[in-house]
Every structure is written in C-alpha cells, then in structure tokens.
Short mmCIF file of C-alpha atoms in Angstrom, two decimals:
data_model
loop_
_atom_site.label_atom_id
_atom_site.label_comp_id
_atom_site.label_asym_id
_atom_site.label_seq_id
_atom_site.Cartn_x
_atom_site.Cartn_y
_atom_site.Cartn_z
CA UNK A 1 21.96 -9.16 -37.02
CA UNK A 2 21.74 -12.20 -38.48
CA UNK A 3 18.86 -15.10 -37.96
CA UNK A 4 19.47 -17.09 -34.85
CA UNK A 5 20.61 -21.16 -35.99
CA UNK A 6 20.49 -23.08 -32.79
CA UNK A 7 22.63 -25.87 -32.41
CA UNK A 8 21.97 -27.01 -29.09
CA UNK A 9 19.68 -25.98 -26.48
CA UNK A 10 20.16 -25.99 -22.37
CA UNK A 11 16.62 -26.14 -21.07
CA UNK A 12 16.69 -24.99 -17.42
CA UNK A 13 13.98 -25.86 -14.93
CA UNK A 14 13.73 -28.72 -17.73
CA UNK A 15 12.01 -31.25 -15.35
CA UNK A 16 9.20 -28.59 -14.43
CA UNK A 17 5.51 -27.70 -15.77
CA UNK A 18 6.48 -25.25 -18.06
CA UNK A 19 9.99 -27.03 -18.67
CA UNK A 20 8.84 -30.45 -19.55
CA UNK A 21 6.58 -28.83 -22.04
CA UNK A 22 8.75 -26.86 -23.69
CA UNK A 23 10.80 -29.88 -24.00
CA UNK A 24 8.35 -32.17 -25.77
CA UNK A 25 7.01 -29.26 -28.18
CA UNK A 26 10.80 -28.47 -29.26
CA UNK A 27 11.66 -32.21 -29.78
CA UNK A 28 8.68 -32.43 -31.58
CA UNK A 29 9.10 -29.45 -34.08
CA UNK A 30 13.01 -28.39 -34.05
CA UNK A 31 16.38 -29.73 -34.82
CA UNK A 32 19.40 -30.00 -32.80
CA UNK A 33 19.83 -31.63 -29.40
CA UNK A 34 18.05 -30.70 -25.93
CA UNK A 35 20.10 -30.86 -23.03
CA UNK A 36 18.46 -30.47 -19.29
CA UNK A 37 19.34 -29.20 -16.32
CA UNK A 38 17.49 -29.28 -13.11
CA UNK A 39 17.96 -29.32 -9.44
CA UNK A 40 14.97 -31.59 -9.01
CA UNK A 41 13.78 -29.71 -5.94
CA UNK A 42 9.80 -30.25 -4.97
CA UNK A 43 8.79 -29.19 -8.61
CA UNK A 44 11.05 -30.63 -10.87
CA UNK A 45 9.81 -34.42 -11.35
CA UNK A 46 12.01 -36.70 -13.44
CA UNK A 47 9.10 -38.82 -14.03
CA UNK A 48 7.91 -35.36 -16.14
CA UNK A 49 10.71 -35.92 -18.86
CA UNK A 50 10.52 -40.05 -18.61
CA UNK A 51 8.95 -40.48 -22.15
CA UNK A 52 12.26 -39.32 -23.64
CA UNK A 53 14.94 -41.65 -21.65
CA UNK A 54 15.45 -43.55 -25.49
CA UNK A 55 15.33 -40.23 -27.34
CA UNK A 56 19.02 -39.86 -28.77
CA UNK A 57 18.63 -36.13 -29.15
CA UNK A 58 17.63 -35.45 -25.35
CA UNK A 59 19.88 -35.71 -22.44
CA UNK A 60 19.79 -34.88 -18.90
CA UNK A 61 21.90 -33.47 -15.78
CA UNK A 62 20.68 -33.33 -12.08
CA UNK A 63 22.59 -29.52 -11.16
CA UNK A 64 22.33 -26.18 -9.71
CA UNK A 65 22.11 -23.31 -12.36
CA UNK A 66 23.88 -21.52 -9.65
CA UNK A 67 27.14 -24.27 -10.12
CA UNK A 68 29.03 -22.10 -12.44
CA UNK A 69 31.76 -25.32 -12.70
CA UNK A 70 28.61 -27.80 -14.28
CA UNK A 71 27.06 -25.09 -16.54
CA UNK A 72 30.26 -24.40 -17.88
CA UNK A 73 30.69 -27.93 -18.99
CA UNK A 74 27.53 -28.59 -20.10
CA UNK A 75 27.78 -25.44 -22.54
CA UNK A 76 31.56 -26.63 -23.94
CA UNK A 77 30.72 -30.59 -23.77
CA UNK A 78 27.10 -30.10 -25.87
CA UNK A 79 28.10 -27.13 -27.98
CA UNK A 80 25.44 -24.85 -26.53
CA UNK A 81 24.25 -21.45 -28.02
CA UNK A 82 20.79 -21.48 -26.74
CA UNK A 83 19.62 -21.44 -22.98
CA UNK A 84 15.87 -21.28 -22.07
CA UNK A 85 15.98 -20.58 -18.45
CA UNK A 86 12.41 -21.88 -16.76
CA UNK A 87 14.49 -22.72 -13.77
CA UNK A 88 12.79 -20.82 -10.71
CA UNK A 89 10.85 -20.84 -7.48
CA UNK A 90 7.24 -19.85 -8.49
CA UNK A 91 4.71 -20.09 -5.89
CA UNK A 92 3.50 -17.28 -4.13
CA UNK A 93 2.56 -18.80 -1.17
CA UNK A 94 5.79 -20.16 -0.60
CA UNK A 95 7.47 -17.05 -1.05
CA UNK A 96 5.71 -15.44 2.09
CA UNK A 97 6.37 -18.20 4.07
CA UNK A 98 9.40 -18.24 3.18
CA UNK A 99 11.29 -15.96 0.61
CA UNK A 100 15.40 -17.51 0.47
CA UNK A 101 15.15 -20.14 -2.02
CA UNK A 102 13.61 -17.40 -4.05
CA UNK A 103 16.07 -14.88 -3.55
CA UNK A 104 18.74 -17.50 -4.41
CA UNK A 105 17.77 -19.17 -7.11
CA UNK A 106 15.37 -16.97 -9.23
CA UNK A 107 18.32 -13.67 -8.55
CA UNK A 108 21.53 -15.49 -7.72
CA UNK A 109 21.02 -18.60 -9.88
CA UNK A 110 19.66 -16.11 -13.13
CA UNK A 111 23.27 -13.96 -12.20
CA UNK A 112 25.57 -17.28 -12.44
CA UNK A 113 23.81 -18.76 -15.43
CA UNK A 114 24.53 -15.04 -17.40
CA UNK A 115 27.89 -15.30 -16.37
CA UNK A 116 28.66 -18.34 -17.51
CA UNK A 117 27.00 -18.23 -20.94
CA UNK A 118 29.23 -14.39 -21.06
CA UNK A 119 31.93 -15.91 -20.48
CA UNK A 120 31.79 -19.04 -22.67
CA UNK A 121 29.72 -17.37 -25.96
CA UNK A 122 31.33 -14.02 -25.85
CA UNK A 123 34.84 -15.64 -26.14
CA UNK A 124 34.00 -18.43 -28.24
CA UNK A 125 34.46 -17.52 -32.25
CA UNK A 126 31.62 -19.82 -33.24
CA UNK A 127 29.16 -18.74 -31.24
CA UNK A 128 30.21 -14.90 -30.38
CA UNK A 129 26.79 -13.79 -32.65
CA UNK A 130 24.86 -16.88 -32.84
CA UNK A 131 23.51 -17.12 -29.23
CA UNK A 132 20.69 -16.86 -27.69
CA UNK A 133 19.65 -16.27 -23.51
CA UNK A 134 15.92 -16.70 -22.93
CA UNK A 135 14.70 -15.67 -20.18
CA UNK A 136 11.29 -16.87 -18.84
CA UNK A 137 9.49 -14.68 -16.50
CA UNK A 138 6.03 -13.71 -15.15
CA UNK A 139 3.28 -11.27 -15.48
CA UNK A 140 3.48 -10.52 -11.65
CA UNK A 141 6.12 -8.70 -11.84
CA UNK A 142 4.23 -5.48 -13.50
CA UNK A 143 1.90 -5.53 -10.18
CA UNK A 144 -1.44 -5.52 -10.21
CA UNK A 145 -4.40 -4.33 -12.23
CA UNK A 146 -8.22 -3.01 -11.16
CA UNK A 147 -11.19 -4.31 -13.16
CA UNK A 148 -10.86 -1.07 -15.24
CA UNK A 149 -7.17 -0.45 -16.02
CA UNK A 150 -5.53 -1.51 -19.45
CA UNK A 151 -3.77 -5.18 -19.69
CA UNK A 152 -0.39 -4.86 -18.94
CA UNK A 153 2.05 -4.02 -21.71
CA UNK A 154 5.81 -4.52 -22.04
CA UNK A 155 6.17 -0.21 -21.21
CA UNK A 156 4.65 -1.12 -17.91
CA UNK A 157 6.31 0.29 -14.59
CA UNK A 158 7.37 -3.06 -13.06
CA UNK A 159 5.52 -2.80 -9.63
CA UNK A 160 5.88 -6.48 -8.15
CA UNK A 161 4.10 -7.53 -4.44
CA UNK A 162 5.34 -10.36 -3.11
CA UNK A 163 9.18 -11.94 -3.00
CA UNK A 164 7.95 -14.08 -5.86
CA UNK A 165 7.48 -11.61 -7.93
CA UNK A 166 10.25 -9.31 -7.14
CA UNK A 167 12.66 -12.16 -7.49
CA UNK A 168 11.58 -12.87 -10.73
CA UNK A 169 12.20 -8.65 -11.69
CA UNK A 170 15.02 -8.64 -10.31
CA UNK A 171 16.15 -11.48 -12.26
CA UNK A 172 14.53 -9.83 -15.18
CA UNK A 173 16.68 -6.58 -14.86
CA UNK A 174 19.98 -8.92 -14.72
CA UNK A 175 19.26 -9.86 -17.80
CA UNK A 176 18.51 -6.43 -19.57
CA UNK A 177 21.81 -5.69 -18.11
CA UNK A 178 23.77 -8.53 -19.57
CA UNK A 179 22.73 -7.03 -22.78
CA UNK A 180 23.35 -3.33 -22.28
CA UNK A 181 26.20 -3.94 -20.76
CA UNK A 182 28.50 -6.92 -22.10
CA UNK A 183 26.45 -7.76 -25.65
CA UNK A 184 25.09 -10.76 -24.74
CA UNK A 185 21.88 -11.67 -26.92
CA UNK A 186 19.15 -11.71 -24.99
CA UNK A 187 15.39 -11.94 -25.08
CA UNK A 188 12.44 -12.30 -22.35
CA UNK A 189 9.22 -13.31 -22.07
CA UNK A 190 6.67 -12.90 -19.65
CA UNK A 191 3.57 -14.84 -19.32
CA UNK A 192 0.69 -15.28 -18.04
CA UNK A 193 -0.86 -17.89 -15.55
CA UNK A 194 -0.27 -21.62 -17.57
CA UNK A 195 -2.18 -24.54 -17.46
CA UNK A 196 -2.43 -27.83 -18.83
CA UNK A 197 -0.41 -31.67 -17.96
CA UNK A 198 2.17 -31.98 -15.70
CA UNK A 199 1.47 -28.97 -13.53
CA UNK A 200 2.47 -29.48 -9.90
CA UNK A 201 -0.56 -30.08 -7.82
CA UNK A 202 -0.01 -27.15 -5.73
CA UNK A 203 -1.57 -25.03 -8.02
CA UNK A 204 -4.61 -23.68 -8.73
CA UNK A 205 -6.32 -26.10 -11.54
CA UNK A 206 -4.49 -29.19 -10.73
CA UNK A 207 -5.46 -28.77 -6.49
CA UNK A 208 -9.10 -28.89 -7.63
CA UNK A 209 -8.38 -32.02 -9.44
CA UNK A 210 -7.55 -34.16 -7.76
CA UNK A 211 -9.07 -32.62 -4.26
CA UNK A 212 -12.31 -33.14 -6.52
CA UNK A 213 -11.26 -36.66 -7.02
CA UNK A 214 -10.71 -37.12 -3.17
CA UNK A 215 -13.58 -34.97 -2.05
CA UNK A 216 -11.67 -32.73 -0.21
CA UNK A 217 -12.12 -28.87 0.17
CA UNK A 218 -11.43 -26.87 -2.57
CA UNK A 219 -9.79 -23.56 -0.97
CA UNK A 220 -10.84 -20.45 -2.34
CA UNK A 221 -8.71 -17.33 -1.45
CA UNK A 222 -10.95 -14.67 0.08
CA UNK A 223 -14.16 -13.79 -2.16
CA UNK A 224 -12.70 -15.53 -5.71
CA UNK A 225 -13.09 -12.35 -7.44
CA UNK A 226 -9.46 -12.48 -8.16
CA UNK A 227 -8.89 -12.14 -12.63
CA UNK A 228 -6.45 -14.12 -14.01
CA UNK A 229 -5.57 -14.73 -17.83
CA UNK A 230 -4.78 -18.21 -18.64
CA UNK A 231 -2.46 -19.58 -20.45
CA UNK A 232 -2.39 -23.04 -21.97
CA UNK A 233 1.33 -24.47 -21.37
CA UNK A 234 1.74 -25.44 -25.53
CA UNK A 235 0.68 -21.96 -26.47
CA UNK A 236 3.13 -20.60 -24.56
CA UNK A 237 5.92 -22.96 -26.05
CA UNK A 238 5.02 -21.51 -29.34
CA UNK A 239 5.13 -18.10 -28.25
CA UNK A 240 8.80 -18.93 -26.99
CA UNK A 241 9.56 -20.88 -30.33
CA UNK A 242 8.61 -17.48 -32.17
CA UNK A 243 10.69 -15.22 -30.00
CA UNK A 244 13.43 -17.19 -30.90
CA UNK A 245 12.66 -17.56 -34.43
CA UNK A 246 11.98 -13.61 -35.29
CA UNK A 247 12.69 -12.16 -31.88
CA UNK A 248 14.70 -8.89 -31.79
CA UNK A 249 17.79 -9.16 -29.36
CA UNK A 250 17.32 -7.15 -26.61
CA UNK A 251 13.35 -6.97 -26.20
CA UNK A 252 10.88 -8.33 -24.46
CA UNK A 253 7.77 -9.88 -25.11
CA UNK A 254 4.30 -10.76 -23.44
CA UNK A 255 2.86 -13.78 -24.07
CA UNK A 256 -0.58 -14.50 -22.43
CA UNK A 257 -3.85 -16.56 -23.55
CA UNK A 258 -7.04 -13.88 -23.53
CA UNK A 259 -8.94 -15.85 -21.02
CA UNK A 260 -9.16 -13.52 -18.09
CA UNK A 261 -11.28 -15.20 -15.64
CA UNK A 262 -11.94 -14.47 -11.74
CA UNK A 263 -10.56 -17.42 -9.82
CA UNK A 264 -14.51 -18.63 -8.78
CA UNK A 265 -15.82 -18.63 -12.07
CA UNK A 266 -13.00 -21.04 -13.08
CA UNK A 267 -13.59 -23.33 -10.36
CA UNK A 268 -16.84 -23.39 -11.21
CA UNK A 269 -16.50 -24.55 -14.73
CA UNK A 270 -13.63 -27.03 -13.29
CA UNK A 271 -16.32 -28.35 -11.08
CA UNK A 272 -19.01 -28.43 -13.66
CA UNK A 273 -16.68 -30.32 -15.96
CA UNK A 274 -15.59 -32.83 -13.11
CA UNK A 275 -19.48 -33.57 -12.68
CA UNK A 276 -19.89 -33.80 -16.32
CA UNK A 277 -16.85 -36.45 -16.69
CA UNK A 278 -18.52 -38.56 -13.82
CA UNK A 279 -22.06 -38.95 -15.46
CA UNK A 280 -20.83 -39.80 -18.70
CA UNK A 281 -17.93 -42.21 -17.78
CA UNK A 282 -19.11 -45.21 -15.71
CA UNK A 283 -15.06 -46.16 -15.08
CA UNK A 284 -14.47 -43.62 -13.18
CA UNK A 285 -16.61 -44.07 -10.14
CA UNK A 286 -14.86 -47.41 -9.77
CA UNK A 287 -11.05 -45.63 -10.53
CA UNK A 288 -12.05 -42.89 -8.48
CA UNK A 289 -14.44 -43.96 -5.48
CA UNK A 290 -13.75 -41.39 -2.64
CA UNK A 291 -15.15 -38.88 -5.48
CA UNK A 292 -18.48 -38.48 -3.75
CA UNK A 293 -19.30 -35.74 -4.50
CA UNK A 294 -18.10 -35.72 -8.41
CA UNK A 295 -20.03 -38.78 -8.30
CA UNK A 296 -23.16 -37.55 -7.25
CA UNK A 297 -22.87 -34.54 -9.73
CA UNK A 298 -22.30 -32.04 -6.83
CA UNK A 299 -18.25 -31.12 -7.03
CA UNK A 300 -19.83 -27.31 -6.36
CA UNK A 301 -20.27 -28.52 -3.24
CA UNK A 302 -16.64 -28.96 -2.25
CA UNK A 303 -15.55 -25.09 -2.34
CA UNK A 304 -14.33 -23.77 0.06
CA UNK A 305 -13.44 -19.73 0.90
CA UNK A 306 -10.40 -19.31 2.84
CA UNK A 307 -8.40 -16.18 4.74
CA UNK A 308 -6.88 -14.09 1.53
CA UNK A 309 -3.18 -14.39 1.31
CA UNK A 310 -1.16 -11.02 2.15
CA UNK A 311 -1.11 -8.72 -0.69
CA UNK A 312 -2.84 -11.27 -3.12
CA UNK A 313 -2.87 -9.27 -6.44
CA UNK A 314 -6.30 -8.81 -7.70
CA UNK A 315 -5.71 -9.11 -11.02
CA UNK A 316 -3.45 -9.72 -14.46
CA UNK A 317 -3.93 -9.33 -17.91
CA UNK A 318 -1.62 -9.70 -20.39
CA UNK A 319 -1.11 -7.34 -23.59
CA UNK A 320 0.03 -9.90 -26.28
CA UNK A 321 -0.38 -7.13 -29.08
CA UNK A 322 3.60 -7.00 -29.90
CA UNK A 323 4.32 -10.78 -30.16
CA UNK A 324 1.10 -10.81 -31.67
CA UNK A 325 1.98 -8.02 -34.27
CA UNK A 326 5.92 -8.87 -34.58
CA UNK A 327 6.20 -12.50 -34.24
CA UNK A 328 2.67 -13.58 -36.09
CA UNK A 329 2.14 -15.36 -31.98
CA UNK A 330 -1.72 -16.01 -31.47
CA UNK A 331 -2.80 -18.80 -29.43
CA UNK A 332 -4.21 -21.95 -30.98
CA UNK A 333 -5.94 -23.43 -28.21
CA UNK A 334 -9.67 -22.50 -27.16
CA UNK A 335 -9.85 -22.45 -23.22
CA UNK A 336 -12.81 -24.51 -23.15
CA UNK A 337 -11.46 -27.33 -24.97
CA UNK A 338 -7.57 -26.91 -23.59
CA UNK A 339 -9.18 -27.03 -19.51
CA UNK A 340 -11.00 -30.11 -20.90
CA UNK A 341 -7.85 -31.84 -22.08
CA UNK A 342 -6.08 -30.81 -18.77
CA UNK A 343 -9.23 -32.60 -16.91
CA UNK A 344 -8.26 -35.36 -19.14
CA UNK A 345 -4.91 -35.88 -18.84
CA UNK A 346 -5.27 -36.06 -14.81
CA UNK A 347 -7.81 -38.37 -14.66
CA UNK A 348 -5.58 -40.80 -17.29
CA UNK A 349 -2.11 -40.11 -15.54
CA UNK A 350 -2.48 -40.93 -11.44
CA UNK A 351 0.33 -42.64 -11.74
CA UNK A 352 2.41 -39.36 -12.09
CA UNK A 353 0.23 -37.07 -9.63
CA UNK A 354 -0.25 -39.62 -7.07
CA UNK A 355 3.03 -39.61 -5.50
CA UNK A 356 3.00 -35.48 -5.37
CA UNK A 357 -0.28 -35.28 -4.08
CA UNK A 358 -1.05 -34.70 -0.37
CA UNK A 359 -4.12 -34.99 1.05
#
C-alpha cells in the first residue's frame, strides 16, 4: 500500500488533554489543515485550543461524534482523509459511579464515527486508499499486571476491569472490525498514563497541584503501591505522528514512557518538587498564599490515604518494543525534567485551571 499523504485531519476529543496536544504538536510539525470536533463536556475546555483562534490552518466545531449528519459534513466540507479519534470518557472513577456516558460515547460514538468515515472514504475516488482512522485507546484495557509479570504487549489477552476500560475495548474491537470487515484503513494505539499541561485537574498529577497550592489533602488510593508508567503528553503525539507516518494498516501499537512508578513514590517527588519551587521562588508565596504547607517546605505533609476504589488495577506497563522497533518511536523526554515542566506550566497558567478547579 502506498504511503499515507494527509490532506486534512479531524481531531476528535480536540479540546481535551491529550487532544489539545496533539493539536499544537501537528500544527507545529505537519502540513494540511486541522479541523476539531468536540462536545465540550466537563473535559473538553475551549480555553485549551484558544492560542490558535488566528491560526488559518485550524478550525473548530462544537458536535457529537455520535451526530452522523455533522461528521458527515465536516469530512465532505474540509476534504478529510485523516481522523484521530481522542474523543472519550476516561476517568475511572466516573465510570463506577456512573458507567452510560461511557458506554455511549467511547462504544456508540467510536461505531458512528466508523460509519461515517466508511461511508464517505470508501465511496469517494480520491480518498478510497489514502485514509487513515486512528484510534486512541488505553493500556487498561489489557487488565492488570503483578510486580513480576511481563509489560503488556500488543498479543496480550485484553482483560479490562472497570466500564472505563471495557468501553474503551470494546471500542477498540469496532475498529479491528471496520478493517477486517469493510477495508477501512485503520490503526490503534494504546498508551500509557499521560502527563504534562492542560490535563484536567481531576487527575492524578494535576489534583496534587493545585491541592498543594491550596493546602488541601492529597488523596491517596489505599496503600499507593499502585505502578503506573507515565507518559509525557508530547511523546505520545510523536508516537501517533509515527504510526501515521510508517504505520502498517491494520495493527496496533503501544506507546508508553518507561517510567513505571507506584502512585506514592510519585507524589512524593511531586511534593518534593512543590517544596523545592517554594524555597527558591520568593513570588510564589505571595501568588500562592494558602500554600502553607508548600511554603513551609512540608507539602509531604498534605497526603492523604483514602478507601481503594473497586477493582483498582494494581498495575500497567507498557511494551513499546514494536513502535520502538518498526516506527524508530523512543521517547525524548526524561521524566524528571518533563514532571518539572508540568509543575511549571501550572504554577504559570491559573488562569486556565482556576475555573476547573474545585476545592
């Protein structure tokens, strides 16, 4: 087959962490015009894709990827052959408390957006072999590992443990079948847990933040010893880049940082690095004055161990050996420096986080 030439890409889930990202890094180093669509539900934040309102090659359209009518139009009107769909529900908790938006949007929604790129690509002579639908998933849906088992591979039995995560397989399986079954070009990655700006402060890295900068509790499921591997968010934009660069239609491809880390020792250094910021940066006693504890060099203090959440995986690890091997994907970024830019980038940007936050 021959190399994919995107014209046009429809960024999905454009206005969220991941999205927004993957929207600056493509602007920055790729051609054609980005076109995004998202719901703006509680995670999608306009105010995430504000810096490229004068950009001529960017445009944007509040819509359901489940409105087969507006995703239709959007692929004729902007001559799409590329969709990168981040759109999804993603957090866990959520998705025990309460699993429907999950089940619509990360299974339903991922089933209308296939049809309508089927039914506009397959039929269209210009871009019947020169498409491309990426599909962004997670590394929860293989399960979960023990301290001594192998990191997950792309051959792993998907095993996933909470709606979340079998939302997100689910999803993954329509798309395997839209390949198998009707042609369509296809590719999917799954990751491992991001980090970096614009991350919605529900999360993990950016809730100890700012609770940090509030001194409130930082909540701690269970004992901590939960392993993750993180991800910084521009690493994985490259590893998407180079799927669809060199990619082979049809496969799928891991994409993860080699930081595993149990969830205490990362608060830890977050905490460490908060104090850190404090003693060397006068300003930002007087920016941020209910820090107390940051303050007095003591963030440590502020942790907090909670009730575990039902069926919490204990841990993930990503295998990144084929991109790695196939692609030429290795990650530029070294964790230490990456979590310090994160810790950076919320202390300099309140005026985005401030109106998500809630104490």
């Amino acid at each position: 087959m021959s190399k994919l030439i995107i014209k046009n890409i429809l960024v999905t889930g454009g206005a969220g962490f991941i999205g927004s990202n993957f929207v600056d890094y493509w602007l920055k180093n790729n051609q054609g015009n980005v076109i995004v669509l998202d719901l703006l539900t509680y995670a999608g934040n306009l105010s995430s894709l504000s810096k490229f309102k004068s950009n001529e090659r960017f445009s944007f359209y509040q819509g359901d990827i489940a409105d087969k009518e507006l995703v239709g139009e959007l692929l004729a009107k902007h001559e799409i052959n590329c969709i990168v769909n981040f759109a999804a529900e993603s957090h866990v908790d959520r998705s025990i408390s309460g699993a429907t938006p999950f089940i619509f949007t990360n299974i339903v929604g991922t089933f209308e957006l296939l049809e309508c790129a089927k039914q506009f690509w397959l039929t269209h002579p210009n871009f019947k072999e020169n498409h491309r639908f990426h599909h962004i998933s997670t590394d929860e849906v293989y399960g979960s590992l023990t301290s001594d088992d192998a990191p997950f591979k792309e051959s792993n039995q998907y095993q996933p443990n909470s709606p979340y995560s079998a939302s997100k397989a689910s999803s993954d399986h329509l798309v395997r079948a839209y390949h198998h079954t009707y042609g369509l070009n296809v590719t999917t990655s799954n990751c491992s847990n991001n980090y970096g700006p614009l991350h919605f402060p529900e999360k993990l890295i950016p809730l100890a933040i700012l609770n940090i900068l509030h001194d409130k509790p930082i909540p701690v499921y269970g004992n901590g010893q939960q392993i993750r591997d993180w991800l910084f968010v521009d690493d994985h934009c490259l590893g998407i880049d180079l799927i669809l660069q060199k990619g082979i239609v049809g496969e799928t491809y891991n994409i993860g940082g080699n930081n595993e880390l149990k969830n205490i020792d990362l608060i830890h250094r977050l905490c460490e690095l908060m104090n850190y910021k404090f003693a060397n940066n006068a300003s930002l006693e007087a920016q941020y004055p209910n820090a107390l504890s940051a303050i007095n060099g003591q963030s440590e203090k502020l942790i907090t161990f909670v009730q575990d959440r039902p069926g919490h995986d204990v841990r993930y690890a990503i295998d990144a050996s084929k991109a790695m091997d196939e692609l030429g994907y290795c990650p530029n970024y070294n964790f230490s420096n990456a979590l310090e830019t994160t810790v950076n980038w919320y202390l300099n940007n309140n005026n985005w986080w401030l109106p998500l936050y809630h104490q």
